[in-house]
Amino acid sequence: MVAGSFLPLIVALALAPLMQGVIIRTKSVVAGRQGQPLTQPYWDLWKLLHKGAVYSQTTSWIFQLGPVVWLVSLLLALTLIPFGGFPALSSFSGDFIVVAYLMALGRFSTVLAALDTGSSFEGMGASREVTFSALAEPALLLSFAALARQTERISLSPVLTAISWSAWAHSAPTFSLTLAALLIVLLAENARIPVDDPTTHLELTMIHEVMVLDHSGPDFAMIQYGSALKMWLFAAIIIGVAPPWHRGGPWAETAVSLAGMMVFAIATGLVESSMARLRLLRVPQLLLVAIVLSALAVAL
Amino acid sequence: MSQVINSLLVLLVLTGFTLLGSSRLAACIRAVGFQGLLLGLLAILMQDGKLSAAGVLLPLTTAVVKGILLPWLLFRAMREADTVREVEPLITYNVSIIAGTAALALTLWLGQRLQLPSEPPSSLLVPAALFTSLAGIIVIVSRRKALTQVLGYLALENGIYAFGTTVALRLPVLVELGILLDVFVGVFVMGIAIFHISREFDHIDTDKLVALSDVG
């Protein structure tokens, strides 16, 4: 276990909702509206935290535990993610497997909470969420395996710092395949178009949003904040794998990575504005493509 | 240089997967045409800087015939047969992609085992070539439309060509031209046949042709 820097965690905690704001703002601008202020997600969280939570009489303690486990597992996963030139708070051999399973734990808790409400609608969402994440997980783990094999390191912080220009020049195909696979996994895991539409409510095709319909007040704030953190986590890994344009010192690198994150958020907004959601039956095919891409990256 | 070759080979494998996973005939035709262009480029890059007139012109001819002429013929056949997509393949697209992954694993294993007279310029070349052929075979046996089967045949041929660039860098010009002419005429005839089948029976589903007889 190597002690690292607090900076990646602090940056993630502070700026994850801003990233959501940038995505929403981009979509508004493309649609020809002015859109909400960039800080709106923060105000939404603030508002939710000051409300009371309403619990249905059919739910049990599992329902109240769900959001807490969700948020805590994502916070723990974030301590393992490096950012910019700074290593993660902690790193040890095989920590990317822990990251994958912490996210699985968080998802498991929200699924249980959704099932606990006894609503058939939420049960449907839970079933879809589990189906698609079961397909996204092999792609994620194979991508990590490809990165580990290429850089010959088995911990996220060293892996991402080892990706340099010379590494890209040496094995560009592997990295680009991994990048493409991770991008698809990000879209699927974060309930983004073309897999799921984060803005729809009460639609029969939605996946993630349907599971959290019964949460309110601080519980819902935890879910929202957790989703923002999850998006940040995936984007940070993708920015870490992307071609490194930076050379001077960890601070300059962090600044460039932050700019990269914002560009990435704008790009996500553009993708969401220009694409339609896939039919539910086609989603497994998209995830299968991600698995094939990452498997090919491992084999290279 | 080997990175460029590797990237092209990865693209070759990915076009194979496009062929396996796409239901739209236009996308499949473009994938196979793109394979042709890739093969031309690969054949030029393989020569390692020792370029001769024949060494450039022949791959260029291949690229033009396989990447432009044949797709054009196939697009015409598609318009005439009035089909846009493969409707009901015998195995679904997801299963095709999984079969493709299995084929890729098999060819990667084969690529390590196979003893070649000369060391290929990239360890991925033999697997990519064999995978392209296998993808073609999977498409031929699992699709119903005659046009998709022609595409499978072309992918099969592309795989053989890619394999040929490893073991026979110096194939006589006459042989190469002969093969190219064969493929061209083959696809030309198949295009005409598809047109006639679709005019006679209003579809190009090959599995319905087994019921063909003079009676009835």
Short mmCIF file of C-alpha atoms in Angstrom, two decimals:
data_model
loop_
_atom_site.label_atom_id
_atom_site.label_comp_id
_atom_site.label_asym_id
_atom_site.label_seq_id
_atom_site.Cartn_x
_atom_site.Cartn_y
_atom_site.Cartn_z
CA MET A 1 0.00 0.00 0.00
CA VAL A 2 1.53 3.28 -1.12
CA ALA A 3 0.38 6.60 0.31
CA GLY A 4 -0.64 8.99 -2.41
CA SER A 5 -2.19 12.39 -2.72
CA PHE A 6 -5.55 13.64 -1.48
CA LEU A 7 -5.86 15.86 -4.52
CA PRO A 8 -7.60 13.44 -6.96
CA LEU A 9 -10.29 12.70 -4.36
CA ILE A 10 -10.85 16.38 -3.47
CA VAL A 11 -11.05 17.41 -7.12
CA ALA A 12 -13.56 14.63 -7.82
CA LEU A 13 -15.74 15.48 -4.82
CA ALA A 14 -15.76 19.16 -5.70
CA LEU A 15 -16.16 19.05 -9.46
CA ALA A 16 -18.23 15.94 -10.22
CA PRO A 17 -21.59 17.82 -10.13
CA LEU A 18 -20.08 20.57 -12.29
CA MET A 19 -19.40 17.96 -14.96
CA GLN A 20 -23.10 17.04 -14.94
CA GLY A 21 -23.89 20.75 -15.23
CA VAL A 22 -21.64 21.08 -18.27
CA ILE A 23 -23.33 18.10 -19.96
CA ILE A 24 -26.81 19.50 -19.31
CA ARG A 25 -25.77 22.98 -20.45
CA THR A 26 -24.27 21.59 -23.68
CA LYS A 27 -27.49 19.77 -24.45
CA SER A 28 -29.50 22.94 -23.81
CA VAL A 29 -27.29 25.07 -26.04
CA VAL A 30 -27.44 22.52 -28.87
CA ALA A 31 -31.22 22.42 -28.52
CA GLY A 32 -31.33 26.21 -28.84
CA ARG A 33 -32.19 26.98 -25.22
CA GLN A 34 -30.19 29.03 -22.79
CA GLY A 35 -30.18 26.26 -20.21
CA GLN A 36 -29.73 26.17 -16.48
CA PRO A 37 -26.67 27.65 -14.77
CA LEU A 38 -23.61 25.40 -14.59
CA THR A 39 -23.89 25.25 -10.81
CA GLN A 40 -27.50 24.03 -10.86
CA PRO A 41 -26.59 20.42 -9.86
CA TYR A 42 -25.02 21.80 -6.65
CA TRP A 43 -28.19 23.77 -5.84
CA ASP A 44 -30.29 20.69 -6.55
CA LEU A 45 -28.23 18.67 -4.08
CA TRP A 46 -28.47 21.50 -1.52
CA LYS A 47 -32.23 21.63 -1.93
CA LEU A 48 -32.64 17.85 -1.62
CA LEU A 49 -30.50 17.76 1.52
CA HIS A 50 -32.88 20.20 3.22
CA LYS A 51 -35.96 18.15 2.47
CA GLY A 52 -37.33 15.34 4.52
CA ALA A 53 -37.33 11.78 3.21
CA VAL A 54 -40.59 9.98 2.65
CA TYR A 55 -40.56 6.23 3.20
CA SER A 56 -43.26 3.91 1.97
CA GLN A 57 -44.74 1.62 4.62
CA THR A 58 -43.94 -1.42 2.52
CA THR A 59 -40.20 -0.74 2.55
CA SER A 60 -37.73 -1.96 5.14
CA TRP A 61 -34.29 -0.89 6.33
CA ILE A 62 -32.82 -2.21 3.08
CA PHE A 63 -34.47 0.68 1.24
CA GLN A 64 -32.84 3.22 3.56
CA LEU A 65 -29.47 1.47 3.44
CA GLY A 66 -29.36 1.42 -0.39
CA PRO A 67 -28.31 5.03 -1.08
CA VAL A 68 -25.76 5.02 1.75
CA VAL A 69 -24.00 1.90 0.46
CA TRP A 70 -24.15 3.31 -3.08
CA LEU A 71 -22.45 6.56 -2.11
CA VAL A 72 -19.89 4.96 0.20
CA SER A 73 -18.85 2.32 -2.32
CA LEU A 74 -18.30 5.01 -4.96
CA LEU A 75 -16.32 7.16 -2.51
CA LEU A 76 -14.12 4.16 -1.73
CA ALA A 77 -13.65 3.43 -5.43
CA LEU A 78 -12.65 7.06 -6.01
CA THR A 79 -9.82 6.80 -3.47
CA LEU A 80 -8.17 4.35 -5.90
CA ILE A 81 -8.44 6.56 -9.00
CA PRO A 82 -5.44 8.77 -9.83
CA PHE A 83 -5.96 12.12 -11.51
CA GLY A 84 -3.63 14.26 -13.57
CA GLY A 85 -0.08 13.92 -12.33
CA PHE A 86 -1.09 12.84 -8.84
CA PRO A 87 -1.34 9.20 -7.73
CA ALA A 88 -4.50 7.99 -6.03
CA LEU A 89 -4.92 8.14 -2.26
CA SER A 90 -4.11 4.48 -2.02
CA SER A 91 -2.97 1.92 -4.52
CA PHE A 92 -2.08 -1.73 -4.25
CA SER A 93 -1.67 -4.70 -6.58
CA GLY A 94 -4.90 -5.52 -8.35
CA ASP A 95 -6.78 -2.46 -7.13
CA PHE A 96 -8.72 -2.14 -10.40
CA ILE A 97 -10.55 -5.35 -9.54
CA VAL A 98 -11.55 -3.71 -6.26
CA VAL A 99 -12.77 -0.66 -8.24
CA ALA A 100 -14.91 -2.86 -10.48
CA TYR A 101 -16.41 -4.73 -7.55
CA LEU A 102 -17.00 -1.64 -5.42
CA MET A 103 -19.09 -0.28 -8.27
CA ALA A 104 -20.87 -3.63 -8.49
CA LEU A 105 -21.56 -3.42 -4.74
CA GLY A 106 -23.04 0.06 -5.12
CA ARG A 107 -25.24 -1.12 -7.95
CA PHE A 108 -26.29 -4.18 -5.97
CA SER A 109 -27.45 -1.97 -3.11
CA THR A 110 -29.57 0.28 -5.37
CA VAL A 111 -31.04 -2.80 -7.05
CA LEU A 112 -31.96 -4.27 -3.65
CA ALA A 113 -33.52 -0.97 -2.61
CA ALA A 114 -35.53 -0.87 -5.82
CA LEU A 115 -36.76 -4.44 -5.28
CA ASP A 116 -37.56 -3.62 -1.67
CA THR A 117 -40.25 -1.14 -2.71
CA GLY A 118 -42.26 -4.00 -4.18
CA SER A 119 -43.13 -1.88 -7.21
CA SER A 120 -43.19 -3.93 -10.40
CA PHE A 121 -41.99 -0.90 -12.36
CA GLU A 122 -38.86 -0.59 -10.23
CA GLY A 123 -38.33 -4.33 -10.36
CA MET A 124 -38.29 -4.08 -14.14
CA GLY A 125 -35.69 -1.31 -14.01
CA ALA A 126 -33.60 -3.34 -11.57
CA SER A 127 -33.70 -6.35 -13.87
CA ARG A 128 -32.55 -4.26 -16.83
CA GLU A 129 -29.82 -2.55 -14.86
CA VAL A 130 -28.42 -5.90 -13.76
CA THR A 131 -28.67 -7.42 -17.25
CA PHE A 132 -26.75 -4.62 -18.92
CA SER A 133 -24.16 -4.22 -16.22
CA ALA A 134 -23.49 -7.96 -16.34
CA LEU A 135 -22.52 -7.40 -19.97
CA ALA A 136 -20.59 -4.20 -19.28
CA GLU A 137 -18.49 -5.74 -16.51
CA PRO A 138 -16.48 -8.17 -18.69
CA ALA A 139 -15.67 -5.28 -21.02
CA LEU A 140 -14.47 -3.15 -18.09
CA LEU A 141 -12.33 -5.90 -16.59
CA LEU A 142 -10.89 -6.90 -19.97
CA SER A 143 -10.00 -3.24 -20.62
CA PHE A 144 -8.19 -3.09 -17.29
CA ALA A 145 -6.47 -6.36 -18.17
CA ALA A 146 -5.36 -4.95 -21.52
CA LEU A 147 -3.93 -1.83 -19.85
CA ALA A 148 -2.19 -3.91 -17.20
CA ARG A 149 -0.71 -6.25 -19.77
CA GLN A 150 0.48 -3.41 -21.98
CA THR A 151 2.11 -1.38 -19.20
CA GLU A 152 3.19 -4.45 -17.18
CA ARG A 153 1.83 -2.98 -13.95
CA ILE A 154 -1.09 -4.22 -11.91
CA SER A 155 -2.30 -1.16 -10.04
CA LEU A 156 -4.30 1.75 -11.44
CA SER A 157 -2.03 4.65 -10.42
CA PRO A 158 1.18 3.16 -11.89
CA VAL A 159 -0.72 1.97 -14.97
CA LEU A 160 -2.11 5.40 -15.77
CA THR A 161 1.18 7.18 -15.07
CA ALA A 162 2.99 4.67 -17.30
CA ILE A 163 0.90 5.71 -20.29
CA SER A 164 3.12 8.19 -22.06
CA TRP A 165 3.80 9.27 -25.60
CA SER A 166 6.34 6.51 -26.07
CA ALA A 167 3.84 3.95 -24.78
CA TRP A 168 1.29 5.26 -27.28
CA ALA A 169 3.84 5.21 -30.10
CA HIS A 170 4.72 1.65 -29.18
CA SER A 171 1.22 0.23 -28.97
CA ALA A 172 -1.35 2.67 -30.27
CA PRO A 173 -3.82 -0.05 -31.42
CA THR A 174 -4.12 -1.52 -27.91
CA PHE A 175 -4.76 1.86 -26.29
CA SER A 176 -7.26 3.03 -28.88
CA LEU A 177 -9.21 -0.23 -28.64
CA THR A 178 -9.25 0.03 -24.84
CA LEU A 179 -10.35 3.64 -25.07
CA ALA A 180 -13.25 2.74 -27.37
CA ALA A 181 -14.33 -0.12 -25.09
CA LEU A 182 -14.15 2.09 -21.98
CA LEU A 183 -16.19 4.75 -23.73
CA ILE A 184 -19.01 2.29 -24.45
CA VAL A 185 -18.82 1.01 -20.86
CA LEU A 186 -19.07 4.60 -19.60
CA LEU A 187 -22.19 5.25 -21.65
CA ALA A 188 -23.80 2.03 -20.45
CA GLU A 189 -22.80 2.26 -16.79
CA ASN A 190 -23.85 5.88 -16.41
CA ALA A 191 -27.23 5.46 -18.08
CA ARG A 192 -26.31 7.76 -20.95
CA ILE A 193 -27.70 7.89 -24.47
CA PRO A 194 -27.53 5.67 -26.58
CA VAL A 195 -28.10 3.08 -23.82
CA ASP A 196 -30.46 4.94 -21.52
CA ASP A 197 -31.81 8.46 -21.42
CA PRO A 198 -30.99 10.19 -18.12
CA THR A 199 -33.66 12.86 -18.59
CA THR A 200 -36.68 10.65 -19.10
CA HIS A 201 -39.04 9.92 -16.25
CA LEU A 202 -41.91 7.47 -16.24
CA GLU A 203 -41.08 5.84 -19.49
CA LEU A 204 -41.23 2.14 -20.06
CA THR A 205 -37.80 1.96 -21.64
CA MET A 206 -35.73 3.66 -18.99
CA ILE A 207 -33.26 1.76 -16.89
CA HIS A 208 -31.43 3.57 -14.15
CA GLU A 209 -33.86 6.36 -13.34
CA VAL A 210 -36.71 3.97 -12.78
CA MET A 211 -34.91 2.28 -9.89
CA VAL A 212 -34.57 5.44 -7.86
CA LEU A 213 -38.11 6.78 -8.31
CA ASP A 214 -39.10 6.09 -4.68
CA HIS A 215 -36.10 7.81 -3.11
CA SER A 216 -36.60 11.33 -1.87
CA GLY A 217 -34.82 14.08 0.01
CA PRO A 218 -31.31 13.32 1.31
CA ASP A 219 -31.51 9.75 -0.01
CA PHE A 220 -32.07 11.04 -3.51
CA ALA A 221 -29.28 13.56 -3.03
CA MET A 222 -26.93 10.70 -2.19
CA ILE A 223 -28.02 8.83 -5.32
CA GLN A 224 -27.57 11.89 -7.53
CA TYR A 225 -24.19 12.74 -6.06
CA GLY A 226 -23.12 9.11 -6.38
CA SER A 227 -24.11 9.10 -10.06
CA ALA A 228 -22.07 12.26 -10.63
CA LEU A 229 -19.08 10.65 -8.90
CA LYS A 230 -19.45 7.51 -11.01
CA MET A 231 -19.43 9.55 -14.21
CA TRP A 232 -16.34 11.39 -12.96
CA LEU A 233 -14.63 8.11 -12.07
CA PHE A 234 -15.05 6.62 -15.55
CA ALA A 235 -14.17 9.88 -17.28
CA ALA A 236 -11.02 10.19 -15.14
CA ILE A 237 -9.89 6.72 -16.22
CA ILE A 238 -10.60 7.55 -19.88
CA ILE A 239 -8.73 10.85 -19.66
CA GLY A 240 -5.88 8.95 -18.02
CA VAL A 241 -5.66 6.49 -20.90
CA ALA A 242 -6.08 9.14 -23.63
CA PRO A 243 -2.96 10.40 -25.42
CA PRO A 244 -0.98 12.54 -22.93
CA TRP A 245 -0.43 16.06 -24.21
CA HIS A 246 1.22 17.22 -21.02
CA ARG A 247 4.84 17.12 -20.05
CA GLY A 248 5.53 19.67 -17.35
CA GLY A 249 5.04 18.63 -13.74
CA PRO A 250 2.02 17.21 -11.91
CA TRP A 251 0.23 20.58 -11.55
CA ALA A 252 0.34 21.36 -15.26
CA GLU A 253 -0.76 17.81 -15.93
CA THR A 254 -3.70 18.21 -13.56
CA ALA A 255 -4.75 21.44 -15.26
CA VAL A 256 -4.63 19.74 -18.66
CA SER A 257 -6.58 16.77 -17.34
CA LEU A 258 -9.24 19.08 -15.88
CA ALA A 259 -9.59 20.78 -19.25
CA GLY A 260 -9.79 17.29 -20.77
CA MET A 261 -12.61 16.36 -18.40
CA MET A 262 -14.61 19.43 -19.39
CA VAL A 263 -14.03 18.77 -23.09
CA PHE A 264 -15.14 15.21 -22.43
CA ALA A 265 -18.32 16.47 -20.73
CA ILE A 266 -19.07 18.70 -23.73
CA ALA A 267 -18.44 15.76 -26.06
CA THR A 268 -20.85 13.61 -24.03
CA GLY A 269 -23.46 16.36 -24.30
CA LEU A 270 -22.95 16.50 -28.06
CA VAL A 271 -23.31 12.71 -28.35
CA GLU A 272 -26.53 12.89 -26.35
CA SER A 273 -27.88 15.69 -28.51
CA SER A 274 -27.08 14.02 -31.82
CA MET A 275 -27.97 10.39 -31.17
CA ALA A 276 -31.20 8.58 -30.47
CA ARG A 277 -31.45 5.96 -27.78
CA LEU A 278 -30.94 2.43 -29.05
CA ARG A 279 -33.75 -0.04 -28.95
CA LEU A 280 -33.52 -2.05 -25.75
CA LEU A 281 -32.85 -5.23 -27.73
CA ARG A 282 -29.87 -3.63 -29.46
CA VAL A 283 -28.10 -2.61 -26.25
CA PRO A 284 -26.59 -6.06 -25.60
CA GLN A 285 -25.08 -5.93 -29.08
CA LEU A 286 -23.40 -2.61 -28.30
CA LEU A 287 -21.97 -4.05 -25.09
CA LEU A 288 -20.88 -7.16 -26.96
CA VAL A 289 -18.94 -4.88 -29.29
CA ALA A 290 -17.24 -3.37 -26.22
CA ILE A 291 -16.32 -6.86 -25.01
CA VAL A 292 -14.89 -7.77 -28.43
CA LEU A 293 -12.88 -4.53 -28.60
CA SER A 294 -11.39 -5.06 -25.15
CA ALA A 295 -10.72 -8.76 -25.81
CA LEU A 296 -8.88 -7.78 -28.97
CA ALA A 297 -6.90 -5.22 -26.97
CA VAL A 298 -5.86 -7.92 -24.51
CA ALA A 299 -4.88 -10.30 -27.30
CA LEU A 300 -2.64 -7.78 -29.09
CA MET B 1 6.23 0.98 -39.58
CA SER B 2 5.17 -2.15 -37.72
CA GLN B 3 2.74 0.00 -35.70
CA VAL B 4 1.07 1.15 -38.93
CA ILE B 5 0.83 -2.46 -40.14
CA ASN B 6 -0.57 -3.51 -36.76
CA SER B 7 -3.19 -0.76 -36.82
CA LEU B 8 -4.26 -1.75 -40.33
CA LEU B 9 -4.55 -5.39 -39.23
CA VAL B 10 -6.68 -4.38 -36.23
CA LEU B 11 -8.92 -2.45 -38.63
CA LEU B 12 -9.11 -5.56 -40.82
CA VAL B 13 -10.30 -7.60 -37.83
CA LEU B 14 -12.82 -4.90 -36.89
CA THR B 15 -14.28 -4.84 -40.42
CA GLY B 16 -14.69 -8.61 -40.05
CA PHE B 17 -16.74 -8.00 -36.91
CA THR B 18 -18.76 -5.31 -38.69
CA LEU B 19 -19.62 -7.86 -41.36
CA LEU B 20 -20.66 -10.34 -38.67
CA GLY B 21 -22.70 -7.95 -36.58
CA SER B 22 -24.45 -5.66 -39.01
CA SER B 23 -27.87 -6.34 -40.47
CA ARG B 24 -27.69 -3.57 -43.04
CA LEU B 25 -26.40 -4.78 -46.38
CA ALA B 26 -24.96 -1.35 -47.22
CA ALA B 27 -22.81 -1.41 -44.07
CA CYS B 28 -21.63 -4.93 -44.90
CA ILE B 29 -20.73 -3.96 -48.48
CA ARG B 30 -18.80 -0.95 -47.21
CA ALA B 31 -16.99 -3.14 -44.66
CA VAL B 32 -15.88 -5.59 -47.34
CA GLY B 33 -14.87 -2.75 -49.67
CA PHE B 34 -12.85 -1.18 -46.86
CA GLN B 35 -11.13 -4.55 -46.39
CA GLY B 36 -10.07 -4.39 -50.02
CA LEU B 37 -8.54 -0.93 -49.58
CA LEU B 38 -6.77 -2.08 -46.40
CA LEU B 39 -5.33 -5.11 -48.20
CA GLY B 40 -3.92 -2.93 -50.98
CA LEU B 41 -2.26 -0.64 -48.44
CA LEU B 42 -0.94 -3.61 -46.44
CA ALA B 43 0.57 -5.23 -49.52
CA ILE B 44 2.45 -2.00 -50.31
CA LEU B 45 3.67 -1.53 -46.71
CA MET B 46 4.82 -5.16 -46.45
CA GLN B 47 7.50 -4.60 -49.07
CA ASP B 48 9.58 -2.71 -46.57
CA GLY B 49 10.64 0.19 -48.75
CA LYS B 50 11.93 -1.93 -51.63
CA LEU B 51 9.33 -0.65 -54.02
CA SER B 52 9.15 -1.69 -57.65
CA ALA B 53 6.68 -0.62 -60.31
CA ALA B 54 4.87 -3.97 -60.23
CA GLY B 55 5.04 -3.99 -56.45
CA VAL B 56 3.02 -0.78 -56.28
CA LEU B 57 0.75 -1.13 -59.28
CA LEU B 58 -0.50 -4.60 -58.39
CA PRO B 59 -1.69 -3.75 -54.87
CA LEU B 60 -3.17 -0.53 -56.23
CA THR B 61 -5.13 -2.50 -58.83
CA THR B 62 -6.28 -4.85 -56.07
CA ALA B 63 -7.39 -1.92 -53.94
CA VAL B 64 -9.29 -0.32 -56.81
CA VAL B 65 -11.00 -3.55 -57.88
CA LYS B 66 -11.83 -4.77 -54.37
CA GLY B 67 -12.39 -1.44 -52.71
CA ILE B 68 -14.28 0.48 -55.40
CA LEU B 69 -15.35 -1.66 -58.35
CA LEU B 70 -16.79 -4.65 -56.47
CA PRO B 71 -18.70 -2.55 -53.90
CA TRP B 72 -20.14 -0.56 -56.79
CA LEU B 73 -21.30 -3.79 -58.48
CA LEU B 74 -22.77 -5.05 -55.21
CA PHE B 75 -24.56 -1.79 -54.48
CA ARG B 76 -26.11 -2.06 -57.92
CA ALA B 77 -27.18 -5.65 -57.24
CA MET B 78 -28.65 -4.50 -53.91
CA ARG B 79 -30.70 -1.80 -55.63
CA GLU B 80 -31.91 -4.15 -58.31
CA ALA B 81 -32.87 -6.87 -55.85
CA ASP B 82 -34.57 -4.19 -53.75
CA THR B 83 -33.23 -5.47 -50.41
CA VAL B 84 -31.87 -3.21 -47.71
CA ARG B 85 -31.18 -5.60 -44.86
CA GLU B 86 -30.74 -9.22 -43.99
CA VAL B 87 -33.98 -9.97 -42.19
CA GLU B 88 -33.71 -13.29 -40.42
CA PRO B 89 -30.25 -14.82 -40.31
CA LEU B 90 -30.05 -18.47 -39.28
CA ILE B 91 -28.07 -17.44 -36.19
CA THR B 92 -28.57 -14.03 -34.62
CA TYR B 93 -26.06 -11.21 -34.88
CA ASN B 94 -25.06 -11.52 -31.23
CA VAL B 95 -24.33 -15.22 -31.69
CA SER B 96 -22.40 -14.38 -34.88
CA ILE B 97 -20.24 -11.92 -32.95
CA ILE B 98 -19.60 -14.48 -30.22
CA ALA B 99 -18.73 -17.07 -32.89
CA GLY B 100 -16.40 -14.46 -34.37
CA THR B 101 -14.70 -13.97 -31.00
CA ALA B 102 -14.23 -17.73 -30.72
CA ALA B 103 -12.80 -17.77 -34.25
CA LEU B 104 -10.43 -14.95 -33.30
CA ALA B 105 -9.20 -16.87 -30.27
CA LEU B 106 -8.69 -19.95 -32.43
CA THR B 107 -6.74 -18.02 -35.07
CA LEU B 108 -4.57 -16.30 -32.45
CA TRP B 109 -3.65 -19.73 -31.11
CA LEU B 110 -3.07 -21.02 -34.65
CA GLY B 111 -0.94 -17.97 -35.47
CA GLN B 112 1.48 -18.94 -32.71
CA ARG B 113 1.60 -22.58 -33.70
CA LEU B 114 1.87 -22.24 -37.45
CA GLN B 115 5.36 -22.68 -38.90
CA LEU B 116 5.88 -20.34 -41.83
CA PRO B 117 8.78 -20.41 -44.30
CA SER B 118 9.47 -16.73 -43.59
CA GLU B 119 8.82 -14.69 -40.47
CA PRO B 120 5.73 -12.49 -41.00
CA PRO B 121 6.27 -8.74 -40.43
CA SER B 122 3.68 -8.72 -37.67
CA SER B 123 2.60 -11.46 -35.29
CA LEU B 124 -0.98 -10.34 -35.87
CA LEU B 125 -0.88 -10.90 -39.64
CA VAL B 126 -1.62 -14.62 -39.76
CA PRO B 127 -4.41 -14.43 -37.13
CA ALA B 128 -6.01 -11.42 -38.86
CA ALA B 129 -5.89 -13.13 -42.27
CA LEU B 130 -7.29 -16.42 -40.99
CA PHE B 131 -9.94 -14.58 -38.95
CA THR B 132 -11.13 -12.68 -42.03
CA SER B 133 -11.54 -15.98 -43.88
CA LEU B 134 -13.38 -17.58 -40.97
CA ALA B 135 -15.69 -14.57 -40.65
CA GLY B 136 -16.47 -14.98 -44.34
CA ILE B 137 -17.27 -18.65 -43.83
CA ILE B 138 -19.53 -17.88 -40.84
CA VAL B 139 -21.40 -15.32 -42.96
CA ILE B 140 -21.78 -17.75 -45.86
CA VAL B 141 -23.30 -20.52 -43.75
CA SER B 142 -25.47 -18.40 -41.48
CA ARG B 143 -27.17 -15.85 -43.75
CA ARG B 144 -30.16 -16.31 -46.00
CA LYS B 145 -29.80 -13.58 -48.59
CA ALA B 146 -27.76 -14.45 -51.66
CA LEU B 147 -26.13 -11.01 -51.57
CA THR B 148 -24.79 -11.49 -48.02
CA GLN B 149 -23.38 -14.84 -49.06
CA VAL B 150 -21.50 -13.14 -51.89
CA LEU B 151 -20.09 -10.74 -49.27
CA GLY B 152 -19.00 -13.74 -47.20
CA TYR B 153 -17.26 -15.19 -50.24
CA LEU B 154 -15.45 -11.88 -50.80
CA ALA B 155 -14.32 -11.73 -47.15
CA LEU B 156 -13.05 -15.30 -47.50
CA GLU B 157 -11.07 -14.27 -50.56
CA ASN B 158 -9.75 -11.17 -48.78
CA GLY B 159 -8.49 -13.38 -45.96
CA ILE B 160 -6.69 -15.63 -48.40
CA TYR B 161 -5.13 -12.59 -50.09
CA ALA B 162 -3.95 -11.22 -46.74
CA PHE B 163 -2.45 -14.62 -45.91
CA GLY B 164 -0.82 -14.67 -49.34
CA THR B 165 1.01 -11.42 -48.63
CA THR B 166 2.85 -13.18 -45.77
CA VAL B 167 3.93 -16.41 -47.37
CA ALA B 168 4.24 -15.32 -50.97
CA LEU B 169 5.49 -11.77 -51.15
CA ARG B 170 6.66 -12.44 -54.67
CA LEU B 171 3.79 -14.07 -56.45
CA PRO B 172 4.09 -13.89 -60.25
CA VAL B 173 2.20 -10.91 -61.65
CA LEU B 174 0.25 -13.13 -63.99
CA VAL B 175 -1.08 -15.30 -61.15
CA GLU B 176 -2.15 -12.29 -59.09
CA LEU B 177 -3.91 -10.70 -62.05
CA GLY B 178 -5.58 -14.02 -62.84
CA ILE B 179 -6.95 -14.33 -59.29
CA LEU B 180 -8.17 -10.75 -59.38
CA LEU B 181 -9.91 -11.32 -62.69
CA ASP B 182 -11.51 -14.51 -61.33
CA VAL B 183 -12.90 -12.67 -58.31
CA PHE B 184 -14.14 -9.82 -60.43
CA VAL B 185 -15.87 -12.08 -62.95
CA GLY B 186 -17.23 -14.22 -60.11
CA VAL B 187 -18.87 -11.25 -58.38
CA PHE B 188 -20.05 -9.89 -61.73
CA VAL B 189 -21.80 -13.17 -62.55
CA MET B 190 -23.18 -13.47 -59.03
CA GLY B 191 -24.62 -9.96 -59.30
CA ILE B 192 -26.42 -10.92 -62.50
CA ALA B 193 -27.60 -14.17 -60.94
CA ILE B 194 -28.96 -12.30 -57.91
CA PHE B 195 -30.82 -9.95 -60.21
CA HIS B 196 -32.42 -12.84 -62.08
CA ILE B 197 -33.30 -14.73 -58.91
CA SER B 198 -34.96 -11.67 -57.41
CA ARG B 199 -36.89 -10.96 -60.62
CA GLU B 200 -38.08 -14.54 -60.89
CA PHE B 201 -39.01 -15.18 -57.25
CA ASP B 202 -39.41 -11.67 -55.76
CA HIS B 203 -36.78 -12.42 -53.10
CA ILE B 204 -33.19 -13.62 -52.77
CA ASP B 205 -33.61 -16.01 -49.84
CA THR B 206 -31.43 -18.96 -50.68
CA ASP B 207 -33.00 -21.39 -48.23
CA LYS B 208 -36.27 -21.15 -50.12
CA LEU B 209 -34.52 -22.28 -53.30
CA VAL B 210 -34.31 -25.89 -52.05
CA ALA B 211 -38.00 -26.22 -52.81
CA LEU B 212 -37.28 -25.39 -56.42
CA SER B 213 -38.74 -27.85 -58.90
CA ASP B 214 -40.45 -27.97 -62.27
CA VAL B 215 -43.65 -29.25 -60.75
CA GLY B 216 -45.67 -26.73 -58.81
#
